[in-house]
CSV table of C-alpha atoms in Angstrom, one decimal:
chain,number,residue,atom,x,y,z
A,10,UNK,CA,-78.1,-65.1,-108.3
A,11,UNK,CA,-75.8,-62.5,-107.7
A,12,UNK,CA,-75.0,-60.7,-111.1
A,13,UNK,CA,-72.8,-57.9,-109.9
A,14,UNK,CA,-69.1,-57.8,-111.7
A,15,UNK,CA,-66.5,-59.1,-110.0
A,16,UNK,CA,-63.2,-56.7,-108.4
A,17,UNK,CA,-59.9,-57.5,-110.3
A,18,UNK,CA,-57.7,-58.9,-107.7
A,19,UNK,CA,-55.7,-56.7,-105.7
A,20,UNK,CA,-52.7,-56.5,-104.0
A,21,UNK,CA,-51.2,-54.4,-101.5
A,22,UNK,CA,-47.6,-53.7,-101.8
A,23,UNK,CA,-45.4,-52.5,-98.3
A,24,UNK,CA,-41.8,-51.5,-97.9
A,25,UNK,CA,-40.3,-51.0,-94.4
A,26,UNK,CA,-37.9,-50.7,-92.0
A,27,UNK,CA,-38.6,-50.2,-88.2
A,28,UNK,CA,-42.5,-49.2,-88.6
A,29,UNK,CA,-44.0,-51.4,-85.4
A,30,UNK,CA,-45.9,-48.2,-83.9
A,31,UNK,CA,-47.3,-47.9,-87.1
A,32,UNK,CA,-47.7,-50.8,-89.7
A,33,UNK,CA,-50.2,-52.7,-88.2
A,34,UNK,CA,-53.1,-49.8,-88.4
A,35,UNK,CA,-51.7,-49.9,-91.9
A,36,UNK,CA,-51.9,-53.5,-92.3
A,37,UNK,CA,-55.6,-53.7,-90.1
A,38,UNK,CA,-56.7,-51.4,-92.8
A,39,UNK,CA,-55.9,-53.8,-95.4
A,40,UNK,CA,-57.1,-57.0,-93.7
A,41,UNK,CA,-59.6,-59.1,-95.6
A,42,UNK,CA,-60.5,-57.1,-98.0
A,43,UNK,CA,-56.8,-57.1,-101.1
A,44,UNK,CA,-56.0,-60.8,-102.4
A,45,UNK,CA,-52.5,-60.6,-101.0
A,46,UNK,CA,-50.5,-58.4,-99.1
A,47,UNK,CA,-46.8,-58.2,-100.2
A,48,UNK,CA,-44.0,-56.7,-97.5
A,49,UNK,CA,-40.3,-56.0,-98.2
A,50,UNK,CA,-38.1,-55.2,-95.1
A,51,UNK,CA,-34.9,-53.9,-95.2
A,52,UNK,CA,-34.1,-54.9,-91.8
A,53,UNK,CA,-35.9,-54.0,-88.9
A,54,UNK,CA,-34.6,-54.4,-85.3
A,55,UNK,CA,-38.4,-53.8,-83.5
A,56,UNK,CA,-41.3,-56.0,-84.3
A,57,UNK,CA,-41.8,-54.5,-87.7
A,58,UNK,CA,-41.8,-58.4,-89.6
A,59,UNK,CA,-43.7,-60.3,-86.5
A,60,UNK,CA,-46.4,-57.8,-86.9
A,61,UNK,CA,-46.4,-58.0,-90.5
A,62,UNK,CA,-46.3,-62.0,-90.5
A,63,UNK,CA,-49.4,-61.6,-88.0
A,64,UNK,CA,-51.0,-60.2,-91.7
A,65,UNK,CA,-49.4,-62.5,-94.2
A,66,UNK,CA,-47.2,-65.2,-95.2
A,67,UNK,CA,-45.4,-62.9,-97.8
A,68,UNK,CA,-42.8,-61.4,-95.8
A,69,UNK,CA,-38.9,-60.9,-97.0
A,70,UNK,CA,-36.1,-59.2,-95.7
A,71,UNK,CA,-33.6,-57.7,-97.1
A,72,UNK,CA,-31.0,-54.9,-97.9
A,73,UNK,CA,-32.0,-52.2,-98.2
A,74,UNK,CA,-31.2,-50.6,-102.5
A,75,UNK,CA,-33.0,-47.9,-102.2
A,76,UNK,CA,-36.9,-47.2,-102.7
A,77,UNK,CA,-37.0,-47.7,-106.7
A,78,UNK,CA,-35.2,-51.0,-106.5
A,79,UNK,CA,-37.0,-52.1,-103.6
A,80,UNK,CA,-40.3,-51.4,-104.7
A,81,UNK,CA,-39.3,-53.5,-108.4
A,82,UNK,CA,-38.2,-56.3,-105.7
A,83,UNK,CA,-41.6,-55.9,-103.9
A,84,UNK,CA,-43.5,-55.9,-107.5
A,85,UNK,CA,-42.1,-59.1,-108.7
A,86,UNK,CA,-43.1,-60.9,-106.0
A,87,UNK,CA,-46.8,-60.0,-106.8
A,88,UNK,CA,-49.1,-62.1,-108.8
A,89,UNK,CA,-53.0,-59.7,-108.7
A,90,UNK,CA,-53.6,-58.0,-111.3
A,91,UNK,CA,-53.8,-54.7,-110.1
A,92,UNK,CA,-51.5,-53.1,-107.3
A,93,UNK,CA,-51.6,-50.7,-104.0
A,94,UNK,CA,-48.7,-49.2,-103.0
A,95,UNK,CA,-48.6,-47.8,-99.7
A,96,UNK,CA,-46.8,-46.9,-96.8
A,97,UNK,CA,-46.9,-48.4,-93.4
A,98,UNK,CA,-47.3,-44.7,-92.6
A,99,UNK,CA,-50.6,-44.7,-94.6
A,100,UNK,CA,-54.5,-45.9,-94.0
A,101,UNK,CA,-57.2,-46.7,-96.6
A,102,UNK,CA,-60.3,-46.4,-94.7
A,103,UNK,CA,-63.6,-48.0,-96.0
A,104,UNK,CA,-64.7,-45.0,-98.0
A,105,UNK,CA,-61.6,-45.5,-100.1
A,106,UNK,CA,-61.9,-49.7,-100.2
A,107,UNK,CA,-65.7,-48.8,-101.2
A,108,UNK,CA,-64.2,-46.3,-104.5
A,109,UNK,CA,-61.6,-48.7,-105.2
A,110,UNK,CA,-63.7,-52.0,-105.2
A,111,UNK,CA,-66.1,-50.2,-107.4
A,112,UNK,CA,-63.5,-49.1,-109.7
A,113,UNK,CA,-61.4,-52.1,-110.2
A,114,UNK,CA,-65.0,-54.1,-111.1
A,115,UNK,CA,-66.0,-51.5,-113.9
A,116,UNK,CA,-66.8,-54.2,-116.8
A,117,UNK,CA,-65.0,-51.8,-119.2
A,118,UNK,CA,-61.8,-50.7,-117.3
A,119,UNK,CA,-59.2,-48.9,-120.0
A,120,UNK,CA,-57.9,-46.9,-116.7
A,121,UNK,CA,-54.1,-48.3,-115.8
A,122,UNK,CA,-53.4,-46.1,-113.1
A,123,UNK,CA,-55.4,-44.2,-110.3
A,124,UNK,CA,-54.3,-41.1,-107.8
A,125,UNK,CA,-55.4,-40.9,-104.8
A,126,UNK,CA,-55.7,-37.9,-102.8
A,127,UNK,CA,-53.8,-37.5,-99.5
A,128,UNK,CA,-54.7,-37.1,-95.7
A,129,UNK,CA,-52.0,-35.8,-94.2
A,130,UNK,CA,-51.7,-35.0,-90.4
A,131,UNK,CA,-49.1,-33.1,-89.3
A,132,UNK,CA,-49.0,-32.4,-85.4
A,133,UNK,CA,-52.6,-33.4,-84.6
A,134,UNK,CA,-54.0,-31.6,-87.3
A,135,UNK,CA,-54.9,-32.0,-91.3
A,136,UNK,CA,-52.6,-30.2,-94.3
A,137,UNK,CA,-55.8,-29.7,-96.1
A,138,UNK,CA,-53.9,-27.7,-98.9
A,139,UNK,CA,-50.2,-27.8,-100.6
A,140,UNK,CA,-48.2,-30.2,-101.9
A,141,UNK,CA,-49.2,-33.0,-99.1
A,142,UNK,CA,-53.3,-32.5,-99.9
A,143,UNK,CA,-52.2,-33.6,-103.8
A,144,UNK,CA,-53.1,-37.1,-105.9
A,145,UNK,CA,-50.4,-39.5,-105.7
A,146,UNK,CA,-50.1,-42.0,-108.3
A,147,UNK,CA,-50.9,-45.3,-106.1
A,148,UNK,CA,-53.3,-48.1,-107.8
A,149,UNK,CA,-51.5,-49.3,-111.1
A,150,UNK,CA,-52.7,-52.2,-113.4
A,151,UNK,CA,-49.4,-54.7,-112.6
A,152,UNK,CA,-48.7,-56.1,-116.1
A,153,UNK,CA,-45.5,-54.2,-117.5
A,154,UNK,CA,-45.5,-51.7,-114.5
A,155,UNK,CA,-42.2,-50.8,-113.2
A,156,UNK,CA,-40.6,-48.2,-110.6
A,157,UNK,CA,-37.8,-46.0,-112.0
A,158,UNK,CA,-34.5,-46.9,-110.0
A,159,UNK,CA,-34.8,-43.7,-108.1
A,160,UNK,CA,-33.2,-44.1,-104.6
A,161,UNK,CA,-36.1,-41.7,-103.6
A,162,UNK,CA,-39.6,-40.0,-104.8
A,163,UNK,CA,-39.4,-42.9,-107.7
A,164,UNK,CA,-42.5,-43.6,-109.7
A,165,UNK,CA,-43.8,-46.1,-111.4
A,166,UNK,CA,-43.2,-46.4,-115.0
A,167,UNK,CA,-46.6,-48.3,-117.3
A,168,UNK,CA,-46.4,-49.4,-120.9
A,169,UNK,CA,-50.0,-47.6,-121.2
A,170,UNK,CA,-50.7,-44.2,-119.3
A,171,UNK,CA,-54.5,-43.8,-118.9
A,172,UNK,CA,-55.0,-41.6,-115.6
A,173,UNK,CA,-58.0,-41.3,-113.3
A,174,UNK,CA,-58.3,-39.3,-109.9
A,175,UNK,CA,-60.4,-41.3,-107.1
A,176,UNK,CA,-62.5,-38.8,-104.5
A,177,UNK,CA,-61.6,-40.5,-101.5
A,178,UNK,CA,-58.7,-39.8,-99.7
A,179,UNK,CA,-55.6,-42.3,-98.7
A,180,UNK,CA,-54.8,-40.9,-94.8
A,181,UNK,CA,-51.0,-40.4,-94.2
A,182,UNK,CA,-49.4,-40.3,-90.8
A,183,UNK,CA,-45.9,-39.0,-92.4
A,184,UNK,CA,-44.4,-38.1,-88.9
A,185,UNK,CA,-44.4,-38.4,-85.5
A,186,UNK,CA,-43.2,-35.6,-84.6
A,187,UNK,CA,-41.1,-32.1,-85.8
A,188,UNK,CA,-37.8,-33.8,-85.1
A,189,UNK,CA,-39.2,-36.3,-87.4
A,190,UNK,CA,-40.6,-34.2,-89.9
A,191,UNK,CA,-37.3,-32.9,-90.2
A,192,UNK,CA,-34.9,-35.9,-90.5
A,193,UNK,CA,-36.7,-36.9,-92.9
A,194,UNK,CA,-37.1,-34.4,-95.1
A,195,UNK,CA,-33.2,-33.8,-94.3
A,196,UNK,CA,-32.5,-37.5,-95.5
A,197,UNK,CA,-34.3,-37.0,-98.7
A,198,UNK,CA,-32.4,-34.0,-99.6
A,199,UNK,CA,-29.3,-35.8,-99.1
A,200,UNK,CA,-30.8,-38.7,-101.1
A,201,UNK,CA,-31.9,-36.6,-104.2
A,202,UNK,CA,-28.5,-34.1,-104.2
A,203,UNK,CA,-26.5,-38.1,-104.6
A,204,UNK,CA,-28.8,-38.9,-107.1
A,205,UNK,CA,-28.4,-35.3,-108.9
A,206,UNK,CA,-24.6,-36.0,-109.0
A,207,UNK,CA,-24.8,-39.4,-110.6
A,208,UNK,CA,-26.3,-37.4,-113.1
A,209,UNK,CA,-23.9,-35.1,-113.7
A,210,UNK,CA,-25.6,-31.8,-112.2
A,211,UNK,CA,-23.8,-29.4,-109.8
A,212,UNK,CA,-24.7,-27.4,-107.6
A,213,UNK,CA,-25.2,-23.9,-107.7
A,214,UNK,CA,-26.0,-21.5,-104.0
A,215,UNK,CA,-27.1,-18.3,-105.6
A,216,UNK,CA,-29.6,-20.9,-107.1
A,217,UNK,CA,-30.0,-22.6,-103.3
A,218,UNK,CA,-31.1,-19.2,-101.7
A,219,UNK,CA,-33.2,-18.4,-104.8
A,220,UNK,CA,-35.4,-21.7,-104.2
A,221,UNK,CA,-35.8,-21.1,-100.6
A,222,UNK,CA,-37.6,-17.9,-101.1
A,223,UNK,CA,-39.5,-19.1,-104.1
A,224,UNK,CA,-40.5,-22.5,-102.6
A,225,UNK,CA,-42.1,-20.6,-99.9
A,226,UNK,CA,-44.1,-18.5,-101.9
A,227,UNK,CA,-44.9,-21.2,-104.0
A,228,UNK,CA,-45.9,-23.5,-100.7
A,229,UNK,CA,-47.3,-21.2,-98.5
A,230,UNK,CA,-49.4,-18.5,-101.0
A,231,UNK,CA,-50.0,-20.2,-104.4
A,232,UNK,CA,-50.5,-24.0,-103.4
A,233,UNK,CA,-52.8,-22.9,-100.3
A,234,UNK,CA,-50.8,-23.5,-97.2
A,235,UNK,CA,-51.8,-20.5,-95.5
A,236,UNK,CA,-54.9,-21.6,-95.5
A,237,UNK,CA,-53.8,-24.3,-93.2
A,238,UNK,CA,-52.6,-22.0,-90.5
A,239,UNK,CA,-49.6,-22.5,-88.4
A,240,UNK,CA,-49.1,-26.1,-89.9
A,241,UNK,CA,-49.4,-24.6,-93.3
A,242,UNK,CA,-46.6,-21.9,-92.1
A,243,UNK,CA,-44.7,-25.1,-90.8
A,244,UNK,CA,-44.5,-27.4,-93.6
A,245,UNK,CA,-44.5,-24.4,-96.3
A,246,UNK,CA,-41.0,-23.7,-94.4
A,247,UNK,CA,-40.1,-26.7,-94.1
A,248,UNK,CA,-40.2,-27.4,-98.1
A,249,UNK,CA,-38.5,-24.5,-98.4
A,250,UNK,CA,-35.5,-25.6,-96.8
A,251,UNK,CA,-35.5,-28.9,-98.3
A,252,UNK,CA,-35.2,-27.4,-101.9
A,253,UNK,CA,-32.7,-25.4,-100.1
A,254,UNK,CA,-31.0,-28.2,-98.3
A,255,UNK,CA,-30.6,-30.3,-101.9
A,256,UNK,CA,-28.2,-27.4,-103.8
A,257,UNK,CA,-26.3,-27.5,-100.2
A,258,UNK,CA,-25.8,-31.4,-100.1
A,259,UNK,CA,-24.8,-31.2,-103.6
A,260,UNK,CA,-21.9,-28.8,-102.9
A,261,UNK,CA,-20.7,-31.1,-100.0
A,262,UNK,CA,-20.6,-34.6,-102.1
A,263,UNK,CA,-19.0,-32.2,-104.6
A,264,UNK,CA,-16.5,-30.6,-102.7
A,265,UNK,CA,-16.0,-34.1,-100.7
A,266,UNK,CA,-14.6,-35.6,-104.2
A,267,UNK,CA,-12.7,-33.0,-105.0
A,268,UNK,CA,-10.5,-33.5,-102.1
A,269,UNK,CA,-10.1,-37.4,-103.1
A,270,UNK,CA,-9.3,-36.5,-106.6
A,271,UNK,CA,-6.4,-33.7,-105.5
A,272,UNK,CA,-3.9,-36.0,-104.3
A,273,UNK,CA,-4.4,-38.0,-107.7
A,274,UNK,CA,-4.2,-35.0,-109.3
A,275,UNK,CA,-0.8,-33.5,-107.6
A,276,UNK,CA,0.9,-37.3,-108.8
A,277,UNK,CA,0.6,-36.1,-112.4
């Protein structure tokens, strides 16, 4: 008889939009082995939902709210009682199922929330240092978990924070290429300086040039990235500039209501 404890059951949890050259080595990776397999789309026009329907019955699609409300949409609809978030950008390969299986059927378990170390490949290559070789937080225990409404780099929220680090690492395809790398990294910026408004911070450009030199050193010398050699140089730079491009966005959504709230202003 098989006394061995059994895994907590586990769910995946996917948010996409236009990922059909890349969800399904996500989705293969998660194939018969998590109890269910939960994927919001905010409207794809490729194949992005028939692949995904290939994988599972839970498939929505949707607007698209932003990545915190999203991912709280994608969590309701869950039912396991632990949960994997992941992109359809990202792998776990069978060292990481084998750490996570083990993990999740610990008889004592006061652990609510795992990091897993990235892959990440950058032009045919591995980041093995800097900010994209870090932990991320990604395996939660589900009951009371929440995402912050962040429109971007949200994270989840738990009524109890108990933090472990797994050893195996969580492979991240990020971009397809340097146009790509960019636009993204240029969309978040743009996301994040929205976001900083909302809160009441403005910008300041003596500030934007200081964290484009200090970002680099911090990048490139004290987080490692020259150890990674010309991709280390690459994405050290390109972090740079997005700390950079944040204090300029800022200024533009700034200066953009200032000219709506002149002519309101001249009526007085």
């Amino acid at each position: 008889m098989d006394e061995r404890p059994q895994r907590r059951s586990l769910a995946a949890m996917i948010i996409c939009c236009n990922e059909a050259d890349r969800i399904e080595a996500c989705l293969q990776s998660l194939a018969d082995w998590v109890d269910e397999i939960v994927v919001f789309d905010s409207g794809s026009t490729d194949a992005t939902v028939a692949i995904a329907r290939r994988y599972t019955d839970k498939v929505w699609i949707t607007d698209w709210p932003g990545y915190g409300p999203q991912r709280n949409r994608a969590l309701a609809r869950i039912h396991s009682d632990w949960v994997l978030y992941i992109d359809a950008d990202e792998r776990v390969t069978p060292e990481l199922r084998a750490e996570i299986d083990k993990a999740l059927s610990a008889l004592q378990l006061d652990i609510t929330l795992f990091r897993i170390p990235w892959r990440t490949y950058l032009l045919g290559g591995v980041l093995r240092h800097g900010r994209y070789a870090t932990p991320q937080n990604r395996l939660f225990k589900r009951q009371g978990a929440r995402f912050r409404e962040h429109q971007v780099h949200e994270q989840v929220v738990l009524p109890e924070r108990r933090v472990a680090t797994l050893r195996q690492r969580l492979e991240h395809h990020s971009w397809r290429d340097y146009p790509h790398l960019l636009r993204k990294h240029r969309r978040y910026a743009a996301l994040l300086a929205q976001h900083k408004y909302e809160q009441g911070k403005r910008s300041n450009m003596a500030y934007a040039w200081l964290r484009l030199c200090t970002d680099f050193v911090q990048q490139y010398l004290l987080r490692g990235s020259v150890l990674d050699g010309w991709r280390g140089l690459l994405i050290a730079a390109t972090l740079a500039r997005y700390a950079y491009w944040k204090q300029v966005d800022l200024k533009q959504i700034e200066d953009r209501h200032r000219a709506l709230d002149a002519p309101a202003l001249l009526r007085r």
